[in-house]
mmCIF file of C-alpha atoms in Angstrom:
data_model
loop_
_atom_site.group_PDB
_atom_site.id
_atom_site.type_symbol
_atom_site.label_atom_id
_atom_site.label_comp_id
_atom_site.label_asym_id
_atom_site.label_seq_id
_atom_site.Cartn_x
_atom_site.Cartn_y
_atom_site.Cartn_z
ATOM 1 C CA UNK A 728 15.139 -7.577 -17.062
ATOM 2 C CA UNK A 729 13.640 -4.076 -15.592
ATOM 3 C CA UNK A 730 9.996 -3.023 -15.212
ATOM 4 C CA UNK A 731 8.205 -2.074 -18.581
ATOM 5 C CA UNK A 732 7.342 1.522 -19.220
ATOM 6 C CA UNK A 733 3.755 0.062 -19.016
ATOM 7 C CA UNK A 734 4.246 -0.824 -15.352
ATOM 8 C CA UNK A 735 5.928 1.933 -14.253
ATOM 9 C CA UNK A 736 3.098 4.348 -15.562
ATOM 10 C CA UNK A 737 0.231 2.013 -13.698
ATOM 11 C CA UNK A 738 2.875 2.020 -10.497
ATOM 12 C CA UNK A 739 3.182 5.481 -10.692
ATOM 13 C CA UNK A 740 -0.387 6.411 -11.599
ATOM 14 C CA UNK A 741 -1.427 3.661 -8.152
ATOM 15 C CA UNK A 742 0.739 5.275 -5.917
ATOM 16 C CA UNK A 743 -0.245 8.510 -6.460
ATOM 17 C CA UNK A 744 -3.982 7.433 -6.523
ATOM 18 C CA UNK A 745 -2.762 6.012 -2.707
ATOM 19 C CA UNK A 746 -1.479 9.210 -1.456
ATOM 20 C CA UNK A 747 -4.090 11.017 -2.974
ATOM 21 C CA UNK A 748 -5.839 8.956 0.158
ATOM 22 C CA UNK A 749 -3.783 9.267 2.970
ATOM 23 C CA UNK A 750 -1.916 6.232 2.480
ATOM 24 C CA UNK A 751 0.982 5.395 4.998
ATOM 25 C CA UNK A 752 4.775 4.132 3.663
ATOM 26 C CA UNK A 753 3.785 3.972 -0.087
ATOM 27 C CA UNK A 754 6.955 2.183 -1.584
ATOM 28 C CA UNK A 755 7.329 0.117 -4.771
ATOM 29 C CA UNK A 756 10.115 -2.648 -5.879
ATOM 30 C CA UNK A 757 10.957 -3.753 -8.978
ATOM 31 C CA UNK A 758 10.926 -7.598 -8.659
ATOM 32 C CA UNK A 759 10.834 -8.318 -13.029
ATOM 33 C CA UNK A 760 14.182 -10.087 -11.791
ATOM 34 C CA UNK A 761 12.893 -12.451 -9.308
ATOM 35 C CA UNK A 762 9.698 -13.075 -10.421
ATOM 36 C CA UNK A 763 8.586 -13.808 -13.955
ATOM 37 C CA UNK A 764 4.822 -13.324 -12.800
ATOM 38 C CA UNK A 765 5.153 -9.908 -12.719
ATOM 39 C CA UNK A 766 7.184 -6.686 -13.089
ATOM 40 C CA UNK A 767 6.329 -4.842 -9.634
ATOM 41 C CA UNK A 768 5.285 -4.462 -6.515
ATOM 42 C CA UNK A 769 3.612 -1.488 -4.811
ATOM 43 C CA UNK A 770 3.298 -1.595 -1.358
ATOM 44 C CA UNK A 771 1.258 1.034 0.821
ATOM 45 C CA UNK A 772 -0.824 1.016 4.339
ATOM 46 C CA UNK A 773 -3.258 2.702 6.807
ATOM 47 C CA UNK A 774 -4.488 2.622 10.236
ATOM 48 C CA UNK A 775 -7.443 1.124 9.930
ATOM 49 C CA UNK A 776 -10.130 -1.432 7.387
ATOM 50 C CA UNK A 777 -12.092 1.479 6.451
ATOM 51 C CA UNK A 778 -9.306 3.621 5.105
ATOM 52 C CA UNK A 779 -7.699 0.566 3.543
ATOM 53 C CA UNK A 780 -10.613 -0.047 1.343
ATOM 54 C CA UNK A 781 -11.056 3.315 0.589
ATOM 55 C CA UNK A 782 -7.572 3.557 -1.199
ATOM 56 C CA UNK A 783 -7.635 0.256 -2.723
ATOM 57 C CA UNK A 784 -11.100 1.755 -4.434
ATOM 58 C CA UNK A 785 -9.442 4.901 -5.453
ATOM 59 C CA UNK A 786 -6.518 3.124 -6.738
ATOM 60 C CA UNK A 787 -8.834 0.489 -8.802
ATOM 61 C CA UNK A 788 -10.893 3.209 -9.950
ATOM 62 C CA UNK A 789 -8.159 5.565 -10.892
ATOM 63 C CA UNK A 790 -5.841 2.748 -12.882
ATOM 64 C CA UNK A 791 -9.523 2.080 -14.453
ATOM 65 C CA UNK A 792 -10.460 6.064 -15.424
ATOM 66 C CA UNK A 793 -6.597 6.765 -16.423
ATOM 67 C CA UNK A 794 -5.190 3.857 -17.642
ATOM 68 C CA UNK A 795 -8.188 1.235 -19.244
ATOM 69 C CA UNK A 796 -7.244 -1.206 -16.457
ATOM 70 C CA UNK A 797 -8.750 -3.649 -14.151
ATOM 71 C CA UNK A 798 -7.686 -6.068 -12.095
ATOM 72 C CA UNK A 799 -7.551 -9.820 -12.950
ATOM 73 C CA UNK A 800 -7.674 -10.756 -9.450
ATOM 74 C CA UNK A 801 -8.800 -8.879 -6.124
ATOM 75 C CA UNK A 802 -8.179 -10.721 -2.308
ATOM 76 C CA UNK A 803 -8.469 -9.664 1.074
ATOM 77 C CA UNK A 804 -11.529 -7.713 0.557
ATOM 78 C CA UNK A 805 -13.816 -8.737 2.930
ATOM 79 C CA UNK A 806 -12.059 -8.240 5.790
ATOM 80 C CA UNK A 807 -9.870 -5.784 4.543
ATOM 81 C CA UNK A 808 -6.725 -5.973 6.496
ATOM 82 C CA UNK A 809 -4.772 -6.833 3.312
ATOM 83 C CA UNK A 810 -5.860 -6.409 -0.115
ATOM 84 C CA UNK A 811 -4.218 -7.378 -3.198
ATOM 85 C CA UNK A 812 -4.915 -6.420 -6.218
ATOM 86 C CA UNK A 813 -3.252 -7.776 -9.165
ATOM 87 C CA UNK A 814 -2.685 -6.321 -13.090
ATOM 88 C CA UNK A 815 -0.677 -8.958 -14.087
ATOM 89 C CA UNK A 816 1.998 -6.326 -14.456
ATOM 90 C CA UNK A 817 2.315 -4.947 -11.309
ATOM 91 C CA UNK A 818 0.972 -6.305 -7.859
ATOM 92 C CA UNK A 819 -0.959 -3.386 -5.323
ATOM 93 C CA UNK A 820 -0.638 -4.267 -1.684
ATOM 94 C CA UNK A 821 -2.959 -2.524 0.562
ATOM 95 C CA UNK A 822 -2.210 -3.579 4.127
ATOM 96 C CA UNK A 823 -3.648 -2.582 7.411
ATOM 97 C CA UNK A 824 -0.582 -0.647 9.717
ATOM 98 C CA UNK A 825 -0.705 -3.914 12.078
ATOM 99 C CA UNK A 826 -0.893 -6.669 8.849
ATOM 100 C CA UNK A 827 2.430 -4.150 7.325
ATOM 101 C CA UNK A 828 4.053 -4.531 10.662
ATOM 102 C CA UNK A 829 4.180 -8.477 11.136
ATOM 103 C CA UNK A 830 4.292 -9.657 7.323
ATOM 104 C CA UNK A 831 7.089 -6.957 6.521
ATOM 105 C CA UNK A 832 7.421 -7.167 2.988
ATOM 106 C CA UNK A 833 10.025 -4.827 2.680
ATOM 107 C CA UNK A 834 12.299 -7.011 4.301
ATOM 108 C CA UNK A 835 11.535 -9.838 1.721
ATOM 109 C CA UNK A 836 12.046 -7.481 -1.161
ATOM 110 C CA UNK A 837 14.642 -5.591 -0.106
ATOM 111 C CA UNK A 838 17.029 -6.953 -2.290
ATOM 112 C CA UNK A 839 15.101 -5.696 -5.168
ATOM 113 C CA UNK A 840 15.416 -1.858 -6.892
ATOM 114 C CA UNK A 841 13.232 0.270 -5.201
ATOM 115 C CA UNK A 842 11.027 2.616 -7.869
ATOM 116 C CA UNK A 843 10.860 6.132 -8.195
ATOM 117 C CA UNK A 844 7.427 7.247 -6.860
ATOM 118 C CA UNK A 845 5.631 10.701 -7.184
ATOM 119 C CA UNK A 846 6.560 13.429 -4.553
ATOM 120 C CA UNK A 847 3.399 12.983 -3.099
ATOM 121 C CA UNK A 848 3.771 9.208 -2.550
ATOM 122 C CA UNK A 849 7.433 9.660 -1.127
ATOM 123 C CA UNK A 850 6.397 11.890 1.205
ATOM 124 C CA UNK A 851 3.956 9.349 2.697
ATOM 125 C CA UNK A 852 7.646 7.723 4.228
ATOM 126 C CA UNK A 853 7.154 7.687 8.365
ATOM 127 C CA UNK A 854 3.294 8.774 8.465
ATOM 128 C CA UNK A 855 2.680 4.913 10.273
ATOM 129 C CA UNK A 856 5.168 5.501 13.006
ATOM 130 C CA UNK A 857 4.018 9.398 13.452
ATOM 131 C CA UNK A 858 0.773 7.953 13.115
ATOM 132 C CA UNK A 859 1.601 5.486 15.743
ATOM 133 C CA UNK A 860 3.172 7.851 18.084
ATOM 134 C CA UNK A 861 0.408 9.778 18.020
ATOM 135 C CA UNK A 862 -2.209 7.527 19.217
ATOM 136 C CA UNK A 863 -0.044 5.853 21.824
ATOM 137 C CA UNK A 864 0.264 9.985 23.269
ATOM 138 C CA UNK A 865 -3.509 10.216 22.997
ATOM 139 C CA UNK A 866 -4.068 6.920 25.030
ATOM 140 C CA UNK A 867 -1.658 7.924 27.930
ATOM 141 C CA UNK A 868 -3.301 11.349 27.504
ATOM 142 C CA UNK A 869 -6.667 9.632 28.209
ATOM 143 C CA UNK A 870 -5.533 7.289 30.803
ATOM 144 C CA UNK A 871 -4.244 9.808 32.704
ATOM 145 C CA UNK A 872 -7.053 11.501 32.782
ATOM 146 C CA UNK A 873 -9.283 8.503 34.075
ATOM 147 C CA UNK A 874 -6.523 7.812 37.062
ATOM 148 C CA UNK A 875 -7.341 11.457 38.396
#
């Protein structure tokens, strides 16, 4: 069994929705094989709660404007470290760059097809540990600057 047409549009339509806001590492499985709950997984993170909610709104409101879709079931909101939301046919992971880290969900699906994404999406690949590098050089930068 492969992901339906149907859930490769909403995937597609998601991830680009997530790009469209800065997302880090947008990636997407096909786990129809493994699961019979669902047909996919989209997977996609940022450095911090108040950019996390911001994409999982754009994606929710974008699979809503496009597509007719809601979710049946949204989690992680309040705090928003990780958010889930779920269409029944595909699965949206939102995770903060630390909660993406430590869970690693790539590892657990990594036996699974990855999807093809939009350009914009795939070029999201790395941005975390740029991102990363980045504010560890601005940190040094500033604690050298408090040592002199």
């Amino acid at each position: 069994m492969t992901a339906t047409d149907r859930s490769l549009e909403l995937i597609n339509t998601a991830a680009q929705a997530a790009a469209d806001k800065l997302a880090h590492d947008i990636i997407a499985y096909d786990v129809s094989d493994v699961l019979s709950i669902t047909d996919a997984f989209l997977l996609a993170s940022a450095p911090n709660d108040r950019q996390v909610k911001s994409i999982v709104d754009e994606i929710e409101e974008r699979l809503n404007k496009e597509l007719g879709v809601k979710p049946v079931r949204r989690e992680g909101d309040r705090e928003a470290r990780w958010v889930l939301l779920d269409y029944v046919d595909i699965v949206v992971h939102v995770q903060h760059s630390e909660e993406r880290v430590f869970y690693a969900l790539e590892r657990l699906w990594k036996d699974c097809p990855e999807l093809g994404l939009p350009a914009d999406a795939v070029a999201t690949r790395g941005k975390a540990a740029e991102h990363a590098k980045l504010q560890d050089a601005e940190e040094a930068a500033e604690l050298d600057g408090e040592l002199r």
